[in-house]
PDB file of C-alpha atoms in Angstrom:
ATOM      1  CA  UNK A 678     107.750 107.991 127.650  1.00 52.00           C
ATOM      2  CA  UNK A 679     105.063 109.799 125.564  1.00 50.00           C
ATOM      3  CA  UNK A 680     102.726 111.330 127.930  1.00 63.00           C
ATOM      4  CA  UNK A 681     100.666 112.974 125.358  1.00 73.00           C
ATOM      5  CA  UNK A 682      98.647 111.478 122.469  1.00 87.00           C
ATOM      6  CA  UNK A 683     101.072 112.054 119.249  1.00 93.00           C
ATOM      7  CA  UNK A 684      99.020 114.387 117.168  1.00 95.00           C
ATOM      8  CA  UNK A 685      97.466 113.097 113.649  1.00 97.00           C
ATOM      9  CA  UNK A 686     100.421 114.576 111.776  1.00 98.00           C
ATOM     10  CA  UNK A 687     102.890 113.197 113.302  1.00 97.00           C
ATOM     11  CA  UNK A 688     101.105 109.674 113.700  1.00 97.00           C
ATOM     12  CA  UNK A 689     101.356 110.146 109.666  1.00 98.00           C
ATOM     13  CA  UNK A 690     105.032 110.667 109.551  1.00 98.00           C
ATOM     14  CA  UNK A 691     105.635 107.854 112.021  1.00 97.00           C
ATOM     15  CA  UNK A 692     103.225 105.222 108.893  1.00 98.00           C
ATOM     16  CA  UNK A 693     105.643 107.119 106.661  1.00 98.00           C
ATOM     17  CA  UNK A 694     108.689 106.029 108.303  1.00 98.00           C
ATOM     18  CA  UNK A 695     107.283 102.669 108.613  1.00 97.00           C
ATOM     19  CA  UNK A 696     106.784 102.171 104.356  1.00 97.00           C
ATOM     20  CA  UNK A 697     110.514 103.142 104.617  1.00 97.00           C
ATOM     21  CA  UNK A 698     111.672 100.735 106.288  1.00 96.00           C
ATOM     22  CA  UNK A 699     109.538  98.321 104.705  1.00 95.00           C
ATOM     23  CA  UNK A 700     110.995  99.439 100.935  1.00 94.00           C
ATOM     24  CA  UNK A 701     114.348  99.213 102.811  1.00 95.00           C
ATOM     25  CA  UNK A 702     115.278 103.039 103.421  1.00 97.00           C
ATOM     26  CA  UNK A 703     115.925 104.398 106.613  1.00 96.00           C
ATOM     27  CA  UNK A 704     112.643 104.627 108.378  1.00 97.00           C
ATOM     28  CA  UNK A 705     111.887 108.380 108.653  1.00 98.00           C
ATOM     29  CA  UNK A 706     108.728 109.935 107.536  1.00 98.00           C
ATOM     30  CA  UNK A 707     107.899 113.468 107.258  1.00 98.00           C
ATOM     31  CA  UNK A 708     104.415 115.370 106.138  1.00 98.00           C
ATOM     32  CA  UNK A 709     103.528 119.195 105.829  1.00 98.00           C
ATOM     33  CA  UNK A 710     100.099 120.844 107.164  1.00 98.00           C
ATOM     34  CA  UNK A 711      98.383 123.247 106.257  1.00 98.00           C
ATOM     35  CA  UNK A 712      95.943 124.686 107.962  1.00 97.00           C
ATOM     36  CA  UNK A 713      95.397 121.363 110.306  1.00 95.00           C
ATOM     37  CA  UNK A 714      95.554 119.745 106.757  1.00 98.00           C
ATOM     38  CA  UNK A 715      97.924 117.315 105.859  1.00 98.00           C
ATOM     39  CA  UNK A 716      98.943 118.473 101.947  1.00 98.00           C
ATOM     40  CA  UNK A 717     102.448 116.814 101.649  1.00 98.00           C
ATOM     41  CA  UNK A 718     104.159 113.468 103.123  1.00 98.00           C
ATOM     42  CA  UNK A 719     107.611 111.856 102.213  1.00 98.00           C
ATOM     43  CA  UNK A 720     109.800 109.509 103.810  1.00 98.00           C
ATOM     44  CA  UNK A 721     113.542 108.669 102.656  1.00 97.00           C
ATOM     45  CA  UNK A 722     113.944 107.347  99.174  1.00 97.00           C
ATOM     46  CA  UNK A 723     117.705 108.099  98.632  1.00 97.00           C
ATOM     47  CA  UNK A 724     118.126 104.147  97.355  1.00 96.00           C
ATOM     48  CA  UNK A 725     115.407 103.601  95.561  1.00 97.00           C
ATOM     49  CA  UNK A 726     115.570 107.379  93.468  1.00 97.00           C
ATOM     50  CA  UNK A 727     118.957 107.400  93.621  1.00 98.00           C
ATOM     51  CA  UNK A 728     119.067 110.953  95.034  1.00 98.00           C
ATOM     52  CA  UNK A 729     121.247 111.732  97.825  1.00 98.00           C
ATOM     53  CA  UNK A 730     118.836 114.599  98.838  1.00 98.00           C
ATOM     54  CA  UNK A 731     115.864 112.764  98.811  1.00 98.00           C
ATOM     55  CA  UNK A 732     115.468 112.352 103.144  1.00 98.00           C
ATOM     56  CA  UNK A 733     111.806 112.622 104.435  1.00 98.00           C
ATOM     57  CA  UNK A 734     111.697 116.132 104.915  1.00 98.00           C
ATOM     58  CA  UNK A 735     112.856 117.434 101.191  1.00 98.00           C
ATOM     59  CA  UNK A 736     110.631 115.026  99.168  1.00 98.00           C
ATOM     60  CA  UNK A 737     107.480 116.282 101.465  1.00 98.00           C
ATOM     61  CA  UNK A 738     109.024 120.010 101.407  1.00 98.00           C
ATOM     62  CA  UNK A 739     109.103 119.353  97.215  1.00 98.00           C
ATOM     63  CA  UNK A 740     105.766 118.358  97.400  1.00 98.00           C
ATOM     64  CA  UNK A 741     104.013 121.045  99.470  1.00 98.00           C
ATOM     65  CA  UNK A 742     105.942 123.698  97.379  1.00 98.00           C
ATOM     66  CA  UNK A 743     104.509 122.328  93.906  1.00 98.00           C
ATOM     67  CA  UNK A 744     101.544 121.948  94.927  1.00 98.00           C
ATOM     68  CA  UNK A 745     100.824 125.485  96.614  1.00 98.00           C
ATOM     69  CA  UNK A 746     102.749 126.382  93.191  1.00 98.00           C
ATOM     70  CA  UNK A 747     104.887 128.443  95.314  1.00 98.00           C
ATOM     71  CA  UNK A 748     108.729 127.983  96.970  1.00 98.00           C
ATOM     72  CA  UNK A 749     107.553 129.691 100.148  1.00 98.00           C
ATOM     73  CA  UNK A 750     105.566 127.903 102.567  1.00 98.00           C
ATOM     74  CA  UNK A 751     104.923 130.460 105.366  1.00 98.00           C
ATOM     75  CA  UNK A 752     101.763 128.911 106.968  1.00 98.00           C
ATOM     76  CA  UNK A 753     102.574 125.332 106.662  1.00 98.00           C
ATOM     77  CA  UNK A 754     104.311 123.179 109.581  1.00 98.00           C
ATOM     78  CA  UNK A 755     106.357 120.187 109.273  1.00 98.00           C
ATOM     79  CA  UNK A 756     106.415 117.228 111.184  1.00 98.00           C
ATOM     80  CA  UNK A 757     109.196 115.016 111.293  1.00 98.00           C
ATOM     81  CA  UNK A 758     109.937 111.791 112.916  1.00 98.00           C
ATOM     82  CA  UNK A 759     113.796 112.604 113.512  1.00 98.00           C
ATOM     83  CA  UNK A 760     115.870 115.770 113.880  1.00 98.00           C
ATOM     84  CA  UNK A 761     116.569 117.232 111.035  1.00 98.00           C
ATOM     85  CA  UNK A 762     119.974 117.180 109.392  1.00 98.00           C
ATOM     86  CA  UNK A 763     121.515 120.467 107.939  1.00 98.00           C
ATOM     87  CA  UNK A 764     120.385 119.690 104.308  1.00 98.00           C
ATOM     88  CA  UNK A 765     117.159 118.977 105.832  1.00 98.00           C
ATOM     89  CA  UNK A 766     117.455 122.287 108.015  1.00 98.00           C
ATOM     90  CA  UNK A 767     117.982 124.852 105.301  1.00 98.00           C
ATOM     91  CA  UNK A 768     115.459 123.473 103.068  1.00 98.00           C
ATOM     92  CA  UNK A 769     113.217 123.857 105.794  1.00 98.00           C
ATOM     93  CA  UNK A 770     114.748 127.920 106.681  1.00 98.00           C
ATOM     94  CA  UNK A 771     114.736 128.297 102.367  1.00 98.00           C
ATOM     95  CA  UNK A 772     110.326 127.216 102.857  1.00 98.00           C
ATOM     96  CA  UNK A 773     110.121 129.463 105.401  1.00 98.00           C
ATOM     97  CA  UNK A 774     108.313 126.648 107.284  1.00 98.00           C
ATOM     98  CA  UNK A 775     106.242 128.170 110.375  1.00 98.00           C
ATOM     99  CA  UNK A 776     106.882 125.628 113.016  1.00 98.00           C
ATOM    100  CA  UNK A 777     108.744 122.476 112.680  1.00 98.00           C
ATOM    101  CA  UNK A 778     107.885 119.708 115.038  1.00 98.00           C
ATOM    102  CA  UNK A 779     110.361 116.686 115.627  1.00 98.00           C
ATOM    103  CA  UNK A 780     110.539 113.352 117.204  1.00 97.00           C
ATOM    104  CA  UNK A 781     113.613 112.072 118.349  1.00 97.00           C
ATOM    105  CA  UNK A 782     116.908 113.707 118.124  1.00 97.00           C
ATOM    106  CA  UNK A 783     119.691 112.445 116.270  1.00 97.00           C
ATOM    107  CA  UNK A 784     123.485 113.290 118.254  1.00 96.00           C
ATOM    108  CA  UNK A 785     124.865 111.668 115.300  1.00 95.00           C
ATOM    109  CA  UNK A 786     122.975 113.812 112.327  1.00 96.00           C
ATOM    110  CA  UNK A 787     121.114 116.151 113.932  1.00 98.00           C
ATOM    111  CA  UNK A 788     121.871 119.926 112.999  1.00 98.00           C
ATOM    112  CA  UNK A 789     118.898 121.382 114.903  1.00 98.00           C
ATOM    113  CA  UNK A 790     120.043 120.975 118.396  1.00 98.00           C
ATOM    114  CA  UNK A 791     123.197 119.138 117.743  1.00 97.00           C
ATOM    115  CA  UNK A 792     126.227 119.806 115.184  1.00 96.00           C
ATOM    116  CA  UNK A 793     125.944 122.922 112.883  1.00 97.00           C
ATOM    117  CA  UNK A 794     122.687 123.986 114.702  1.00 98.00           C
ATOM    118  CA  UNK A 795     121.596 125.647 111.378  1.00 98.00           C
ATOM    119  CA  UNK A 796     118.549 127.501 112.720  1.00 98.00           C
ATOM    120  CA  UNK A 797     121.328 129.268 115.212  1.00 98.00           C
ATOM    121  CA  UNK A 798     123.369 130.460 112.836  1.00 97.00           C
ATOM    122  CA  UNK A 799     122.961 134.868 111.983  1.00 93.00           C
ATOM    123  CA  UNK A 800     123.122 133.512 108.014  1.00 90.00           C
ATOM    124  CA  UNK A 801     119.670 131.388 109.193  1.00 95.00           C
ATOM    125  CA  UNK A 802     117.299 134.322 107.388  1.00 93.00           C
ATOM    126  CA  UNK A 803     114.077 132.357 108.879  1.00 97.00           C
ATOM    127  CA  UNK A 804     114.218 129.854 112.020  1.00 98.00           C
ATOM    128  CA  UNK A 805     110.668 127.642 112.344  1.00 98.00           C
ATOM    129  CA  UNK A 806     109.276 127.641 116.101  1.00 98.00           C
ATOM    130  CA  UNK A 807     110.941 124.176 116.979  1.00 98.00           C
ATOM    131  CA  UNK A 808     109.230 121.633 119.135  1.00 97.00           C
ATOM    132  CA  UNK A 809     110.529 118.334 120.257  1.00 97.00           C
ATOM    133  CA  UNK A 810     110.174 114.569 121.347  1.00 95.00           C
ATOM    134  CA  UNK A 811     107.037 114.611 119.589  1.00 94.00           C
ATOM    135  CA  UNK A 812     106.638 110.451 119.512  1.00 93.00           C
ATOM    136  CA  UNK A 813     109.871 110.096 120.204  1.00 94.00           C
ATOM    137  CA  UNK A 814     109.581 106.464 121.742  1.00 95.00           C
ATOM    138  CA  UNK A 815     107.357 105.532 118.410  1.00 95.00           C
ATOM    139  CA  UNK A 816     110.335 106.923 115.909  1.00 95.00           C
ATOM    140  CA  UNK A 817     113.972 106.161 117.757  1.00 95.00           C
ATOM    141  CA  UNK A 818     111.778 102.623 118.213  1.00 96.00           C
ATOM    142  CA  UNK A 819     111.559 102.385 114.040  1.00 95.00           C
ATOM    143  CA  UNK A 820     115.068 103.217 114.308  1.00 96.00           C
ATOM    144  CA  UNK A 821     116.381 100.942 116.252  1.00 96.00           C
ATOM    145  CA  UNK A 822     115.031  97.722 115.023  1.00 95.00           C
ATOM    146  CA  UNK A 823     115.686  98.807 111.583  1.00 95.00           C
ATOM    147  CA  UNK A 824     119.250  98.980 112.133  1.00 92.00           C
ATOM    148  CA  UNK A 825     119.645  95.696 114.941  1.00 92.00           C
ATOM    149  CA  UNK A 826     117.669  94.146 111.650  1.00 83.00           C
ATOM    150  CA  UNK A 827     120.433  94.560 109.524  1.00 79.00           C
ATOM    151  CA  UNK A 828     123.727  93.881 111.882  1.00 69.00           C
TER     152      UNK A 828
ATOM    153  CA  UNK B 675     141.900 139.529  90.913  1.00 52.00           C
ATOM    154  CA  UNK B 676     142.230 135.689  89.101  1.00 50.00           C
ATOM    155  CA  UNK B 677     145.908 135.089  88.332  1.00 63.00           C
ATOM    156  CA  UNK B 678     145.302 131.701  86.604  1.00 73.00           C
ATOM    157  CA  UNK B 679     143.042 130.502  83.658  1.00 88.00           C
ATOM    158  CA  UNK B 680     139.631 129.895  85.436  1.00 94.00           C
ATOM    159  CA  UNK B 681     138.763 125.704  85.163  1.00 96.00           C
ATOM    160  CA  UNK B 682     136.831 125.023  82.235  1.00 97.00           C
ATOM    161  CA  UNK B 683     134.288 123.551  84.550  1.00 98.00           C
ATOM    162  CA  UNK B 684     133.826 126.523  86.457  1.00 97.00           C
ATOM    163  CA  UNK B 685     133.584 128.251  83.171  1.00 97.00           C
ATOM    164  CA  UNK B 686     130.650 126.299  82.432  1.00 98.00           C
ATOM    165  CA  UNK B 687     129.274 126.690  85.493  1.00 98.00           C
ATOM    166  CA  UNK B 688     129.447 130.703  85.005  1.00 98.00           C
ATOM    167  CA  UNK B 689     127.768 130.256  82.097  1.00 98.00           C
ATOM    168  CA  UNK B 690     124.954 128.804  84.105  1.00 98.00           C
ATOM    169  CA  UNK B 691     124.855 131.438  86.839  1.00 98.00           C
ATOM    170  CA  UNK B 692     124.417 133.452  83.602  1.00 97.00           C
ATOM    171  CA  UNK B 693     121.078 131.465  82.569  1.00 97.00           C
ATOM    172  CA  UNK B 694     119.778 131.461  86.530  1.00 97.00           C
ATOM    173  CA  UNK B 695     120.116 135.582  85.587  1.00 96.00           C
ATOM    174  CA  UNK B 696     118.377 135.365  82.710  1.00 95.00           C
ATOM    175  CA  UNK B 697     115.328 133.607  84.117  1.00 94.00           C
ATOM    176  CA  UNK B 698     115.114 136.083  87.066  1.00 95.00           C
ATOM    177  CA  UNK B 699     116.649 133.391  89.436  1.00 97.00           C
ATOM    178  CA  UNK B 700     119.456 134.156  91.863  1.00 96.00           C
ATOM    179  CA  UNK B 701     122.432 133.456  89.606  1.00 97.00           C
ATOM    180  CA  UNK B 702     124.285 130.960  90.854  1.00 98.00           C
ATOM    181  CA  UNK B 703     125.441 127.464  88.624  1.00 98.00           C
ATOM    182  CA  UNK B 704     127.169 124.004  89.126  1.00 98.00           C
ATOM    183  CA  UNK B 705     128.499 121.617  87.492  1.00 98.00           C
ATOM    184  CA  UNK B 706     129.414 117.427  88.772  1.00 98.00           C
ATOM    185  CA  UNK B 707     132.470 116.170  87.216  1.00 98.00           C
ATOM    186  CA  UNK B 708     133.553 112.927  87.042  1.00 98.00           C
ATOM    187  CA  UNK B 709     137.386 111.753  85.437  1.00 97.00           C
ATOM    188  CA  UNK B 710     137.414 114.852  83.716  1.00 95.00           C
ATOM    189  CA  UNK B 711     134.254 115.298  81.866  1.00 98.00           C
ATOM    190  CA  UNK B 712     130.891 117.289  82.940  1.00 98.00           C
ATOM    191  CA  UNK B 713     128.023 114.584  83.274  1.00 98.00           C
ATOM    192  CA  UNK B 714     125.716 117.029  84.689  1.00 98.00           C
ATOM    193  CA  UNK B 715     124.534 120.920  85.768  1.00 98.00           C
ATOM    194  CA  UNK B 716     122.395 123.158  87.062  1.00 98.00           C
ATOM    195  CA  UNK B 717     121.684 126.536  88.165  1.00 98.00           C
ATOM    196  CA  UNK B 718     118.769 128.097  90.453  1.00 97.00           C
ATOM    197  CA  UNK B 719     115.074 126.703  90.030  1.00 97.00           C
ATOM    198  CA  UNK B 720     113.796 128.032  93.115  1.00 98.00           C
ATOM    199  CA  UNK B 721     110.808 130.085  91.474  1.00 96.00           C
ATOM    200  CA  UNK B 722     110.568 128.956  88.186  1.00 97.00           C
ATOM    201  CA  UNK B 723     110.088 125.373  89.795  1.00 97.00           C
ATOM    202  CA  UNK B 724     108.583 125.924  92.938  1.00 98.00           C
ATOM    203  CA  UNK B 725     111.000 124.305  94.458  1.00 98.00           C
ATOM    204  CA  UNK B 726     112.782 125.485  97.886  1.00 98.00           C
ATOM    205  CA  UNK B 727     114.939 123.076  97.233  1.00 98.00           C
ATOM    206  CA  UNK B 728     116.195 123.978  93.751  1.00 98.00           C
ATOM    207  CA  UNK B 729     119.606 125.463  94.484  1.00 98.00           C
ATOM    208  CA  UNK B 730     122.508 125.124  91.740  1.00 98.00           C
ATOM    209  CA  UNK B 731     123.915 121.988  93.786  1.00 98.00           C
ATOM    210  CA  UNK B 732     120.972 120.477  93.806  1.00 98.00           C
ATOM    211  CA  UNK B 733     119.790 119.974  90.516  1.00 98.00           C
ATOM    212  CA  UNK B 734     123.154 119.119  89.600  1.00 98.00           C
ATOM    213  CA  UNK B 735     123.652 116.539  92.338  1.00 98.00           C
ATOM    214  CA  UNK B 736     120.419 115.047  91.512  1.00 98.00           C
ATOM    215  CA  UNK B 737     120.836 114.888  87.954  1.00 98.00           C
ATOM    216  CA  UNK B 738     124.140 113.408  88.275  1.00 98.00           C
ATOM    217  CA  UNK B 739     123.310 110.609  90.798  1.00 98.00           C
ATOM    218  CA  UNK B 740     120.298 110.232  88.446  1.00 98.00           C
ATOM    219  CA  UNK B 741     122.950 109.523  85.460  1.00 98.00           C
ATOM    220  CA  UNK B 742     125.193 107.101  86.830  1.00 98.00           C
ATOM    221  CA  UNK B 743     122.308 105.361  89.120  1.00 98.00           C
ATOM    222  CA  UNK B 744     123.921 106.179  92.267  1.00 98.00           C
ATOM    223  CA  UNK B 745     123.029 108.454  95.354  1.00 98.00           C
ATOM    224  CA  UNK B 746     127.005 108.185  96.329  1.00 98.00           C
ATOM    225  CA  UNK B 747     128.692 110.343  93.730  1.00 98.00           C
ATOM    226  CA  UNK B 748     132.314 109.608  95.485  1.00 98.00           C
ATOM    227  CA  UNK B 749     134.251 109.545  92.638  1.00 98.00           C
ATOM    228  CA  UNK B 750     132.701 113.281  91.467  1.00 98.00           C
ATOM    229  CA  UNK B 751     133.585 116.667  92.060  1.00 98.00           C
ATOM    230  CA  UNK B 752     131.309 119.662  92.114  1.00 98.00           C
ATOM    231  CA  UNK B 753     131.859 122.898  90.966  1.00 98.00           C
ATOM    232  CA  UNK B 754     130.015 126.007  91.962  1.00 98.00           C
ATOM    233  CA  UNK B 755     130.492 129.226  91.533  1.00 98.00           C
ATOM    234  CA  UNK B 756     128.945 130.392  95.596  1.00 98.00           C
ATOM    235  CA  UNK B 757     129.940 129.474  98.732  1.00 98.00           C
ATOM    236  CA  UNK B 758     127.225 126.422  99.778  1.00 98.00           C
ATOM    237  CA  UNK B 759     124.550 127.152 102.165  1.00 98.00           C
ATOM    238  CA  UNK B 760     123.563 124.869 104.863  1.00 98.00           C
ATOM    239  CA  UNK B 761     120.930 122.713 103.013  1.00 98.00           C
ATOM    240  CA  UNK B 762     123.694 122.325 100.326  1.00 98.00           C
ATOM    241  CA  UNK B 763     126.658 121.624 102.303  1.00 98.00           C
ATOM    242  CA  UNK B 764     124.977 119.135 103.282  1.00 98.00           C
ATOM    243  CA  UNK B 765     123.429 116.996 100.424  1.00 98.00           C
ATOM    244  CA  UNK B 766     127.367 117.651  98.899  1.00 98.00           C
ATOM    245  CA  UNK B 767     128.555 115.277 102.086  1.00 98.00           C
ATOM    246  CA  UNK B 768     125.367 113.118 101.505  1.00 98.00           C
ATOM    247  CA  UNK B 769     126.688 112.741  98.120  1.00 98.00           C
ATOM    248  CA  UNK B 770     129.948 111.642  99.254  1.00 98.00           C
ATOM    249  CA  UNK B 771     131.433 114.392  96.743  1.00 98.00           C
ATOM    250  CA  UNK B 772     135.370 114.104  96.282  1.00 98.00           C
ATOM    251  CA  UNK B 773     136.293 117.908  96.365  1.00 98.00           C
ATOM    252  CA  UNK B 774     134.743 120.881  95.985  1.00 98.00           C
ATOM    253  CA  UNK B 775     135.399 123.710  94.262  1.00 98.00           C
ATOM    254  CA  UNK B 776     133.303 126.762  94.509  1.00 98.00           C
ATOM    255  CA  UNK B 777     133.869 130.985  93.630  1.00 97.00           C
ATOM    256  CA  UNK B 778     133.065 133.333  95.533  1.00 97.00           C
ATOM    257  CA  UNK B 779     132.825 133.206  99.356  1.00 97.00           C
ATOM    258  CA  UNK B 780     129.097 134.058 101.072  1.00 97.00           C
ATOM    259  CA  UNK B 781     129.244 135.477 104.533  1.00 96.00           C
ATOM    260  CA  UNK B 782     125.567 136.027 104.107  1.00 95.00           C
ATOM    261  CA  UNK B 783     124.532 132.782 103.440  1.00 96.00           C
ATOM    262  CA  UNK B 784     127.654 130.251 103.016  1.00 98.00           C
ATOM    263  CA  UNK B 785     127.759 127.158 105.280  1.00 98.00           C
ATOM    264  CA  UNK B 786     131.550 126.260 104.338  1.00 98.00           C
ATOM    265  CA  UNK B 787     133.149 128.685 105.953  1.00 98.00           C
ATOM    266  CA  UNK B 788     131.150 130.772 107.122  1.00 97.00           C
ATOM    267  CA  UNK B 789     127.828 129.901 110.320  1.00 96.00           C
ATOM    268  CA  UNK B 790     127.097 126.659 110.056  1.00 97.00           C
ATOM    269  CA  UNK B 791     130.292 124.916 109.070  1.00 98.00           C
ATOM    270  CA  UNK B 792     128.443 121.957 108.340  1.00 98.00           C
ATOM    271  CA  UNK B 793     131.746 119.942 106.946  1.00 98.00           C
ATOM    272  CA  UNK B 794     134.020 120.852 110.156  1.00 98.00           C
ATOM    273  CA  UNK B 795     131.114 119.255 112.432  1.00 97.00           C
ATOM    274  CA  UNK B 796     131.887 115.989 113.657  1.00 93.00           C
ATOM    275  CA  UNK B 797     128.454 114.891 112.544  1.00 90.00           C
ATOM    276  CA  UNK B 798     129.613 115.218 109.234  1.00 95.00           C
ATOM    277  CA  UNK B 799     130.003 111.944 107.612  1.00 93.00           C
ATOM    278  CA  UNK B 800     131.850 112.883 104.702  1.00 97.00           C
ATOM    279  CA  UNK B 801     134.147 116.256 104.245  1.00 98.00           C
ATOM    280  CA  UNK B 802     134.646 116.639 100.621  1.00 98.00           C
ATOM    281  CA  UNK B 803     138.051 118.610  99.738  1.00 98.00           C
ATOM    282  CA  UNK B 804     137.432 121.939  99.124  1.00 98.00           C
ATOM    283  CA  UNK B 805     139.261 124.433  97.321  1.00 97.00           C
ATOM    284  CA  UNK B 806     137.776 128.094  97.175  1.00 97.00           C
ATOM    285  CA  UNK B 807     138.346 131.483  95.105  1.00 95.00           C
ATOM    286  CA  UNK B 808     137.811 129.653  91.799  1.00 94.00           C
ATOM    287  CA  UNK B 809     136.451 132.161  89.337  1.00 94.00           C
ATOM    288  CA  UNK B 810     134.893 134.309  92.033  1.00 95.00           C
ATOM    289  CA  UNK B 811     135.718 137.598  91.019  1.00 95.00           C
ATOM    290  CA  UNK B 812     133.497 136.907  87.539  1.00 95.00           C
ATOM    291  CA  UNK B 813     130.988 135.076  90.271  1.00 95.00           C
ATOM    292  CA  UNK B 814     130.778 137.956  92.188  1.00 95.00           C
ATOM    293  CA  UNK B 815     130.290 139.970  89.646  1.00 96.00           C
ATOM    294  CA  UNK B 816     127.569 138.507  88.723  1.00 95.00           C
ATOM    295  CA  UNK B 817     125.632 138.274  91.770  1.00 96.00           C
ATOM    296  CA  UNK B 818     126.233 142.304  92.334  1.00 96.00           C
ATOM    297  CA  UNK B 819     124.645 142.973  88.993  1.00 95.00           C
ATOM    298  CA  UNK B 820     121.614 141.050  89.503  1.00 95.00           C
ATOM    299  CA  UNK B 821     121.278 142.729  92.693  1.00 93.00           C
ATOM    300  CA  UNK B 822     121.814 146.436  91.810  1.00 92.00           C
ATOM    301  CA  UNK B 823     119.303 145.890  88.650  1.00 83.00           C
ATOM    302  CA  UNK B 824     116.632 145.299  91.179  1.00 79.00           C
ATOM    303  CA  UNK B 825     117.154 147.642  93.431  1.00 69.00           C
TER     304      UNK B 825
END
């Protein structure tokens, strides 16, 4: 149960995840701030680009970077509406995101706090401050009925 | 030491760490193969495009699944001539990639075997074959020269 109001940006990643689901991609939405600012938002488009890299987090990552014409984004955050998986997690390590805030956690593709924990790792050269459960309810919801929709 | 005829694919993929050199990128190259014949490559972006995401794999993955409209790549193999990090370990699985065949090995930075291990983690979906050493004294090589001229 959320306890807290789900702040802006991740309220924007969760409307992300939900224009996934509605273009038939797995609903997960990500955006990056800047300065309280949101400057970047993605959510999966691997079908409909026909890119097996393009998950929430990398097209919103891709975004940021080109815009701030730079491949470091030291003072940006990310918000996420699912735990990252390891492709996911090193782009985010490569940014040099400063804090990376999730909403639910993913046992089966996770690679934060499940699997190859890539933040964990001594090759990791920058871990994000991670924070958790943000809107969980809200984004494991999105989940769920996207996938009991298609059984 | 190499005792047999490096791959010609690898070749070509040397020839692309090369390029990433000569652009002041990291050099590191790849190349997607599919029945025999190279339908796409890439080497390191990451500055000239902004792009955190702009490792060797990458562009290569992308521009392959691009190519054949596809984000499953399952009947390709990749060649590169470093060890995959984390973030490319695991758009390789996402890709569904047949086998792998990368140089030299990166206890710095690799995700294979080395930290992260994202392909022996049971949340990996899809565990390419991989086959290691391929041209990685010349890959080596490479990456100590770009380092030492910029020291």
């Amino acid at each position: 149960m959320t306890r807290w109001p789900i702040p802006a940006p991740m309220m924007e990643a969760l409307d992300l995840a939900r224009k996934a689901a509605d273009s038939g991609e797995v609903p997960v939405g990500a955006v990056v701030v800047l300065r309280g600012e949101i400057i970047a938002g993605g959510f999966n488009l691997t079908r409909t680009d026909c890119d097996p890299t393009a998950h929430a987090e990398i097209v919103a990552l891709r975004e940021a970077a080109r815009k701030l014409g730079s491949e470091r984004l030291g003072e940006c955050d990310l918000f996420v509406t699912l735990e990252p998986c390891a492709m996911c997690a090193g782009a985010i390590s490569h940014a040099r995101i400063a804090r990376l805030y999730y909403g639910a956690a993913d046992p089966k593709g996770g690679a934060v706090e499940h699997g190859a924990r890539v933040f964990d790792q001594v090759q990791c050269l920058h871990r994000p401050d991670v924070y958790s459960g943000i809107g969980e309810g809200e984004a494991a919801k999105l989940l769920r009925d996207f996938f009991s929709d298609r059984r």
